[in-house]
Coordinates of C-alpha atoms in Angstrom, one line a residue:
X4 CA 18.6 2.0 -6.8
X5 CA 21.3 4.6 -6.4
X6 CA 24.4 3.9 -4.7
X7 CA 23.4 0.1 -5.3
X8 CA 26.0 -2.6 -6.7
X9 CA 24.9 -5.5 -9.0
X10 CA 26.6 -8.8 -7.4
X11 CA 24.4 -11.4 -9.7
X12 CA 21.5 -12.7 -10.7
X13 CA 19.2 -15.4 -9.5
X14 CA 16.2 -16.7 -11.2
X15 CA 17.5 -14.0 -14.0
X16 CA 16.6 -11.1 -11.4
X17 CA 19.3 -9.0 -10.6
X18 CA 20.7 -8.5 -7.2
X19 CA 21.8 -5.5 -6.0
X20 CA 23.5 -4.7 -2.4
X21 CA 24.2 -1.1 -1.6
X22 CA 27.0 0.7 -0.3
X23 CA 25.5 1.5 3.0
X24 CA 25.2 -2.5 3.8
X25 CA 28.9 -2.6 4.5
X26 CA 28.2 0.1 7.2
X27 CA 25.7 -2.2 8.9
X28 CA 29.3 -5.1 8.9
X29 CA 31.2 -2.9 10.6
X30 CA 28.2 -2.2 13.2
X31 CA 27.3 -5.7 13.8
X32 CA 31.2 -6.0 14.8
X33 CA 31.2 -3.1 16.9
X34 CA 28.1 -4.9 18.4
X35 CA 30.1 -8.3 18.6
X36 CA 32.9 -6.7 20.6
X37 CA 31.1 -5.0 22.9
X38 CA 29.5 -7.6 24.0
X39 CA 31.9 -10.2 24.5
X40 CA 35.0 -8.8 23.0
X41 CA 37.0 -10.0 19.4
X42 CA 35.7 -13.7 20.2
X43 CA 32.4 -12.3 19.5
X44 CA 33.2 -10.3 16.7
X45 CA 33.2 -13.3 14.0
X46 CA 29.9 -14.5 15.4
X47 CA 28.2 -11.3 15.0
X48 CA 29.3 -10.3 11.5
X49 CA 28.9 -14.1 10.6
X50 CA 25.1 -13.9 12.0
X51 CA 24.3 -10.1 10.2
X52 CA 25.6 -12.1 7.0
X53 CA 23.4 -15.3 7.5
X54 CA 20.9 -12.6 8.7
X55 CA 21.1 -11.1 4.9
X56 CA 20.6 -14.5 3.3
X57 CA 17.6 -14.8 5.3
X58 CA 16.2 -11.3 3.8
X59 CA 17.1 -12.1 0.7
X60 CA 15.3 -15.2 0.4
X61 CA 12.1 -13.2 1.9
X62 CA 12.4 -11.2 -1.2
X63 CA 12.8 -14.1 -3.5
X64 CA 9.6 -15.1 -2.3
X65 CA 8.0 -12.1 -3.4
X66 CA 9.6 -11.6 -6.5
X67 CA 8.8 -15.8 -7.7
X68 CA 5.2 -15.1 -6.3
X69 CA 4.7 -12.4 -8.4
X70 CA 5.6 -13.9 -11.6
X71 CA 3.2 -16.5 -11.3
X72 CA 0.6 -13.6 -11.6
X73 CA 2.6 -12.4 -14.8
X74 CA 4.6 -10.1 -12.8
X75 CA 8.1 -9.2 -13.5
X76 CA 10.8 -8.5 -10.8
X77 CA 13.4 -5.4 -12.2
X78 CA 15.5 -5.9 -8.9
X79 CA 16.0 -7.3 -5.6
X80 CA 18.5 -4.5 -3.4
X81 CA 19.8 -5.2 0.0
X82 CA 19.7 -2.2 2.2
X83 CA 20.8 -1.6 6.1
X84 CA 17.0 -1.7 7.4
X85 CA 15.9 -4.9 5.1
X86 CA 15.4 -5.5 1.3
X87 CA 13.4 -4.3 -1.5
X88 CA 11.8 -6.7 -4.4
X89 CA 11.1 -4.1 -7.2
X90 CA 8.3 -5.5 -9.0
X91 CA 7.0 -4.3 -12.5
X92 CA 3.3 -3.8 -10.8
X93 CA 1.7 -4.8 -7.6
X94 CA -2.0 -6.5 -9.0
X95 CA -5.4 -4.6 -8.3
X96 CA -7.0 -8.4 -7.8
X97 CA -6.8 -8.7 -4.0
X98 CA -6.3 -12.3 -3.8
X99 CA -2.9 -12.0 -5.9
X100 CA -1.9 -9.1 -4.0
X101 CA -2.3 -11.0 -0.7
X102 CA -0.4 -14.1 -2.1
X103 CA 2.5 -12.1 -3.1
X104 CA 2.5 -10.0 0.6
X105 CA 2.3 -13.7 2.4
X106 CA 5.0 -15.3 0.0
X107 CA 7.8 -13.3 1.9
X108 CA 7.0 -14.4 5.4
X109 CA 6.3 -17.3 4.5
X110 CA 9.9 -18.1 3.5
X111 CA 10.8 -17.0 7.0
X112 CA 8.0 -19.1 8.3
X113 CA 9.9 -22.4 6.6
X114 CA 13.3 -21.6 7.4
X115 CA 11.7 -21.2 11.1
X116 CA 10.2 -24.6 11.0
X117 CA 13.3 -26.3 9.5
X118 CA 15.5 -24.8 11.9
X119 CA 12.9 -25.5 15.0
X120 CA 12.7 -29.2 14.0
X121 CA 16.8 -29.6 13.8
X122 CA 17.2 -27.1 17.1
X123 CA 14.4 -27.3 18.9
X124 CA 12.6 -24.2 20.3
X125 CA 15.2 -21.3 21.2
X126 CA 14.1 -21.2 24.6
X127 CA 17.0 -20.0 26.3
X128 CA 17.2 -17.1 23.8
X129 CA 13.6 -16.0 24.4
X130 CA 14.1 -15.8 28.2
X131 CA 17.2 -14.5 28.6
X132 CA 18.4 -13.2 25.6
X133 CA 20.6 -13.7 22.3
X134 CA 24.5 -15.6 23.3
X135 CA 27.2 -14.4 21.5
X136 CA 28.8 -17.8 20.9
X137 CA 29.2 -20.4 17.6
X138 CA 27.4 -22.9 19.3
X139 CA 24.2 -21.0 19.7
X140 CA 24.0 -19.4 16.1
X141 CA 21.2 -21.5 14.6
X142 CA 19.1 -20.8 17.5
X143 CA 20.1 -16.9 16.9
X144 CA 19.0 -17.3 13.1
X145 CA 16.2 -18.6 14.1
X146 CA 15.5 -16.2 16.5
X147 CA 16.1 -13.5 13.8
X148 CA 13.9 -15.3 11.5
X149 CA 10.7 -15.2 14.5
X150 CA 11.2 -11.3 14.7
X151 CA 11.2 -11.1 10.8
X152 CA 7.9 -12.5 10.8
X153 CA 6.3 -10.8 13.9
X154 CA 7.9 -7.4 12.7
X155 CA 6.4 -7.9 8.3
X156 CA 2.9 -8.9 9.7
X157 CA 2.7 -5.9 11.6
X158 CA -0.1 -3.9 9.6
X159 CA 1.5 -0.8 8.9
X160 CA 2.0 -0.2 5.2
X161 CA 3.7 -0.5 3.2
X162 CA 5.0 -3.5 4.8
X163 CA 4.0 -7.0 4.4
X164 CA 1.4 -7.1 6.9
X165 CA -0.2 -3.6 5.8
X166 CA -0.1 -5.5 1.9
X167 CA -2.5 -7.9 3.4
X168 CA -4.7 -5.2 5.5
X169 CA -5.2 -3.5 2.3
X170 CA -5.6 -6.5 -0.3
X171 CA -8.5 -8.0 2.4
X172 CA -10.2 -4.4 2.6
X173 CA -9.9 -3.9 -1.1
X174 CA -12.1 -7.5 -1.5
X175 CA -15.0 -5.8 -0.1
X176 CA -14.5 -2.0 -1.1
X177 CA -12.4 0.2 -3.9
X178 CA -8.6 0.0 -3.8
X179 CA -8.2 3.3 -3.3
X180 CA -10.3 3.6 -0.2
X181 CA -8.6 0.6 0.8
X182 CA -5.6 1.9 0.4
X183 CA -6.4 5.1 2.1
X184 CA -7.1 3.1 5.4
X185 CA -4.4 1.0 5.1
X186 CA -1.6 3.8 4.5
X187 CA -3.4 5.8 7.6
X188 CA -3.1 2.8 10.1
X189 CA 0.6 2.6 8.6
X190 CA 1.4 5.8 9.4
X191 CA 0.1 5.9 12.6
X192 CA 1.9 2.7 13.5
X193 CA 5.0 4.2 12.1
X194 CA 4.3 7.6 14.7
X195 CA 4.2 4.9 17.7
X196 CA 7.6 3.3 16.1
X197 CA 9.2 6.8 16.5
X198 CA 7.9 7.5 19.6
X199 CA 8.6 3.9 20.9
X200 CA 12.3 4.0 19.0
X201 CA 12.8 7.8 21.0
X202 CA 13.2 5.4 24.1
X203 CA 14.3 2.7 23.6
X204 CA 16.0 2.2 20.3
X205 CA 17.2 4.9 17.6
X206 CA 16.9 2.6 14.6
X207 CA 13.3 1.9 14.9
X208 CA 13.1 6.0 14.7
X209 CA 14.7 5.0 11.1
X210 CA 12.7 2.5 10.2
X211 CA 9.0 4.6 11.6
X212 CA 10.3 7.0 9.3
X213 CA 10.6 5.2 6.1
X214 CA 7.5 3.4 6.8
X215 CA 5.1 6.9 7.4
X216 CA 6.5 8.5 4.1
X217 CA 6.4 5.1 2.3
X218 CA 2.4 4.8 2.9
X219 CA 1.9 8.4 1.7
X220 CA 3.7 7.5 -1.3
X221 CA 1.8 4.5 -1.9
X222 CA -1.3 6.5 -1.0
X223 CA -0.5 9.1 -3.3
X224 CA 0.2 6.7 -6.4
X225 CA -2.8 4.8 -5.7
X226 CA -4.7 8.1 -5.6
X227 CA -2.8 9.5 -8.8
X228 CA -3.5 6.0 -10.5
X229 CA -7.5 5.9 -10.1
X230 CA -7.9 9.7 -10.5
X231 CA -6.0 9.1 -14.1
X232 CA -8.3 5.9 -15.2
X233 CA -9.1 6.1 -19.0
X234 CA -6.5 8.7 -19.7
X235 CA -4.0 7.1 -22.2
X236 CA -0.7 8.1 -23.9
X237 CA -3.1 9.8 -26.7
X238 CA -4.5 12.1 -24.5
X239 CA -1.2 14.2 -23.9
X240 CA 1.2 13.0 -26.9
X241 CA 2.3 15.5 -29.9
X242 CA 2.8 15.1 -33.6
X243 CA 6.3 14.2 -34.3
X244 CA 6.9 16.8 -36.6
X245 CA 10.0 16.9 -38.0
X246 CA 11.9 13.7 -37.8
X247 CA 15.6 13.6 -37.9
X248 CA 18.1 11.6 -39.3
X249 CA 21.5 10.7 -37.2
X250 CA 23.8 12.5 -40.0
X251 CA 21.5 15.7 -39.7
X252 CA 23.1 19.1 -38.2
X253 CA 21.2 20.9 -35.2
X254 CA 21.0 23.5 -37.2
X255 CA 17.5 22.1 -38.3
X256 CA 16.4 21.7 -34.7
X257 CA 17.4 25.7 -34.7
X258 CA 15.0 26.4 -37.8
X259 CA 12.5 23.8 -36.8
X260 CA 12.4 25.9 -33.4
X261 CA 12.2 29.2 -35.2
X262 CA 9.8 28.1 -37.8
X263 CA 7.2 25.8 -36.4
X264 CA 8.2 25.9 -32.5
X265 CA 8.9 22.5 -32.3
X266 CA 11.7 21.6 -29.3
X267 CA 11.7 18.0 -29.1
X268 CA 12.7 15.6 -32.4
X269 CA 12.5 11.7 -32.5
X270 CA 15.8 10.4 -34.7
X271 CA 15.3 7.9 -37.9
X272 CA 17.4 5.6 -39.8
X273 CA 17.0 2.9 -42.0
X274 CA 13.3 3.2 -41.0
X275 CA 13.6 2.7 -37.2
X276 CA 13.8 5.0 -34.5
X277 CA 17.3 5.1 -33.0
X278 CA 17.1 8.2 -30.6
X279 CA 15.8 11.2 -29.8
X280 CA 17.0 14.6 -28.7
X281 CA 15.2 16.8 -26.7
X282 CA 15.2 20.9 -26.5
X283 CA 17.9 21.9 -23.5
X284 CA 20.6 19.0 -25.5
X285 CA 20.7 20.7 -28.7
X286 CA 20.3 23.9 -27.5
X287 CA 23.4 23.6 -25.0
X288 CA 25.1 23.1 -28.8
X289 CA 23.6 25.5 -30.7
X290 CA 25.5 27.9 -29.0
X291 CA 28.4 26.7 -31.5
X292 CA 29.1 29.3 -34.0
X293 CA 29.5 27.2 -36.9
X294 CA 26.3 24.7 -35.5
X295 CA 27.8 21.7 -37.0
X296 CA 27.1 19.1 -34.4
X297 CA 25.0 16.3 -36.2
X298 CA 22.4 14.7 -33.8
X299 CA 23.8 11.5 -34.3
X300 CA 26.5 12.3 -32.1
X301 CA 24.6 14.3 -29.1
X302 CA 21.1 11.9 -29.0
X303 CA 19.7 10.1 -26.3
X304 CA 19.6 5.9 -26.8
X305 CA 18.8 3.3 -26.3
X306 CA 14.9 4.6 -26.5
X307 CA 11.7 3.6 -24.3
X308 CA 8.7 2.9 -26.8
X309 CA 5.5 3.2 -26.1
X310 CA 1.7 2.9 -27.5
X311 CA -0.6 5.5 -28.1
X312 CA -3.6 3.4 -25.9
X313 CA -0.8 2.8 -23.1
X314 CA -2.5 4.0 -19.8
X315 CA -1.1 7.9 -19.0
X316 CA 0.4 6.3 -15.6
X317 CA 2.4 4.0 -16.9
X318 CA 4.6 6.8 -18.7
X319 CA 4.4 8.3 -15.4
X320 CA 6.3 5.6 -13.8
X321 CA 8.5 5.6 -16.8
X322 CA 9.4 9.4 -16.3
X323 CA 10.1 8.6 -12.9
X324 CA 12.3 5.4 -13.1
X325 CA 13.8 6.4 -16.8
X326 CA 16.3 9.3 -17.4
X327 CA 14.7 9.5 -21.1
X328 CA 13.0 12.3 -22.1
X329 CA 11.5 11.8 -25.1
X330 CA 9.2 9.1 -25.7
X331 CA 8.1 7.9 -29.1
X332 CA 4.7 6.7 -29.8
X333 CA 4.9 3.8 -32.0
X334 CA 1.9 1.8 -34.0
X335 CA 3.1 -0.7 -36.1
X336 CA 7.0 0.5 -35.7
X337 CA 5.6 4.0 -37.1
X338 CA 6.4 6.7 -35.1
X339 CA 2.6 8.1 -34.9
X340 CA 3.6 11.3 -32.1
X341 CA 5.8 11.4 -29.1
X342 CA 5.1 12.4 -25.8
X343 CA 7.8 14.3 -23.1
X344 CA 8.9 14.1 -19.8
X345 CA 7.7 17.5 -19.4
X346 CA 4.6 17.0 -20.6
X347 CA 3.9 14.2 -18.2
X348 CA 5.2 16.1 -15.6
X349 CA 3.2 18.7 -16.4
X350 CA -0.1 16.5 -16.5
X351 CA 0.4 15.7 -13.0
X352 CA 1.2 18.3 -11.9
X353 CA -2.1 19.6 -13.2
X354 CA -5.3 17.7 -12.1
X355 CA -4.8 14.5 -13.5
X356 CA -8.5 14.3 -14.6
X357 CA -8.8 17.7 -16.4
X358 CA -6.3 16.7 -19.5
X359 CA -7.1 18.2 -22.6
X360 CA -5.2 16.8 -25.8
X361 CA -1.9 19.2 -27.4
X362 CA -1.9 20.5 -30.0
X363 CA -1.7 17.6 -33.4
X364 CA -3.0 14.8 -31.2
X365 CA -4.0 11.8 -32.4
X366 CA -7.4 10.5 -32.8
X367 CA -9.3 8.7 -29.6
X368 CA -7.7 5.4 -28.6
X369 CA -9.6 3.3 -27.0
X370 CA -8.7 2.2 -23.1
X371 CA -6.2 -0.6 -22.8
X372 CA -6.9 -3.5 -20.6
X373 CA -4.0 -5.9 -20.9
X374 CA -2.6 -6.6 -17.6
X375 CA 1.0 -5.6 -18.1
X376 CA 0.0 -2.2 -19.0
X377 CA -1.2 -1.5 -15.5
X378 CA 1.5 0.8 -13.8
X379 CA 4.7 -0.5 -12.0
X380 CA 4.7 -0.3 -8.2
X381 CA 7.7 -0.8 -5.2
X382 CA 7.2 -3.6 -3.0
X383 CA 9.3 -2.5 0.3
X384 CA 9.7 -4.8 3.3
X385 CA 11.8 -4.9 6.7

């Protein structure tokens, strides 16, 4: 995620903190100190911190959850309003889905219990109120930890609790549909957070927010995803034309441009494709009046492959979390076409069900059904 530092790695996932978490430090301070002055100060930054541990553990739970489905987590990121486990793909099989969803609370459920046995139940805190004070932190973590459960479950995706709604009404209906409900009670939850936050408390304004344009989103790729079942990589890729070699000049993307139209050029050596170079690159150098530039120098690598029966979504999601451009088909590590970011772009942007094959594609390829081809998807949680 942008604006998101790597500070390790557990369970080989990376973990990522961005910048605006040292914002919410200084506010839990500011917090501290107005309520009980700079005695309070170290209590409140130490309990945002503990706080953070807690979230991050909730995400954990996700992410180890997930991979015993065969699901890989890219990240974990801790942000101001929560974290977010990015995972490869969120399963269509409801019952994996709704293992994954529960897995987070259900960190936050144990912590709960462990504390509650060692504490006892905070009920002090729940009558009158958190105490700023070292001998009452557990009790406060614990506290924090109740809320983090009450506030997940709630049923407005794409939180935890709307995860559940939708893998239970997806076990007896299409996903899709299933997911249209689901995002609709999400966003109208998220309208009563606003409304409720324009009274009472600002940052659930943030968080209502976040929440109604994260079930569209969700809706919308769900949507996208079904509407583009049985289209594959084939269906949009191009012959690759000319191919390259690292010590060739752009001059012969100019002539290739002039003579046959092609923009786009994948980059060969030794056999292997080591880059590619798409149109606006070389043609920012072919302004050069000598044109000597060799590709080697101006290509984009390390490169994405991917596989002529891949499902057309999955590059989608590739376009979207990649900078590449230019994406080699590859059969056998031969370079059988190459499909662009623009031409992706361009499918979607189009209805996704009325693709026609360019110009030079390859034959028919028959519709994958190996689970990690399925598309990747965002878990997001408070």
């Amino acid at each position: 995620m942008k604006g998101s530092r790597h500070i390790g790695s557990v369970s080989r996932i990376p973990v990522y903190v961005h910048w605006s978490f040292f914002l919410v430090i200084v506010w839990s301070g500011h917090i501290g100190y107005r309520a009980g002055g700079w005695d309070s100060v170290l209590f409140s930054i130490t309990l945002t911190l503990l706080l953070f541990v807690c979230v991050f553990l909730h995400e954990l739970g996700h992410a180890l959850a997930a991979r015993r489905f065969g699901v890989f987590t890219r990240s974990i990121t801790l942000l101001p309003i929560g974290g977010v486990a990015a995972l490869e793909r969120i399963p269509e099989r409801p019952r994996e889905e709704l293992v994954i969803a529960l897995a987070g609370p259900m960190v936050n459920v144990v912590i709960a219990g462990v504390l509650t046995a060692g504490l006892g139940w905070p009920s002090d805190l729940l009558t009158y109120g958190p105490i700023w004070d070292f001998a009452h932190l557990g009790e406060m973590v614990l506290l924090m930890n109740l809320i983090m459960i009450g506030f997940n479950m709630m049923p407005a995706f794409p939180m935890d609790g709307g995860r559940v709604l939708r893998a239970c009404l997806a076990s007896f209906m299409g996903y899709p549909r299933a997911t249209s409900i689901a995002s609709a009670i999400g966003q109208g939850m998220a309208v009563l957070m606003v409304v409720v936050g324009l009274q009472s408390n600002p940052f659930l304004c943030l968080i209502g927010v976040m929440v109604f344009f994260g079930a569209k989103a969700e809706s919308r790729h769900v949507h996208l995803r079904s509407a583009m079942s049985g289209v594959c990589v084939c269906d949009g890729m191009q012959e690759p034309g000319i191919v390259l070699a690292p010590e060739d000049s752009i001059r012969i993307c100019l002539d290739g441009w002039h003579e046959r139209g092609q923009a786009d050029y994948l980059i060969n050596a030794g056999g292997r494709i080591v880059g590619v170079l798409d149109q606006a690159t070389w043609q920012r150098h072919a302004a050069d009046p000598d044109r000597s530039v060799i590709v080697g120098r101006i290509m984009e690598r390390p490169v994405v492959m991917v596989r002529p029966d891949m499902p057309m979504v999955t590059i989608c999601d590739l376009a979207r979390t990649t900078r590449q451009s230019v994406y080699p088909v590859m059969v056998n590590e031969e370079a059988v076409g190459m499909i662009t970011r623009n031409r992706v772009m361009d499918i979607v942007i189009r209805h996704p069900t009325g693709i026609r094959p360019a110009a030079g594609d390859a034959p028919e390829c028959e519709q994958p059904t190996r689970e990690e081809d399925r598309p990747g998807l965002r878990l997001d949680v408070g």
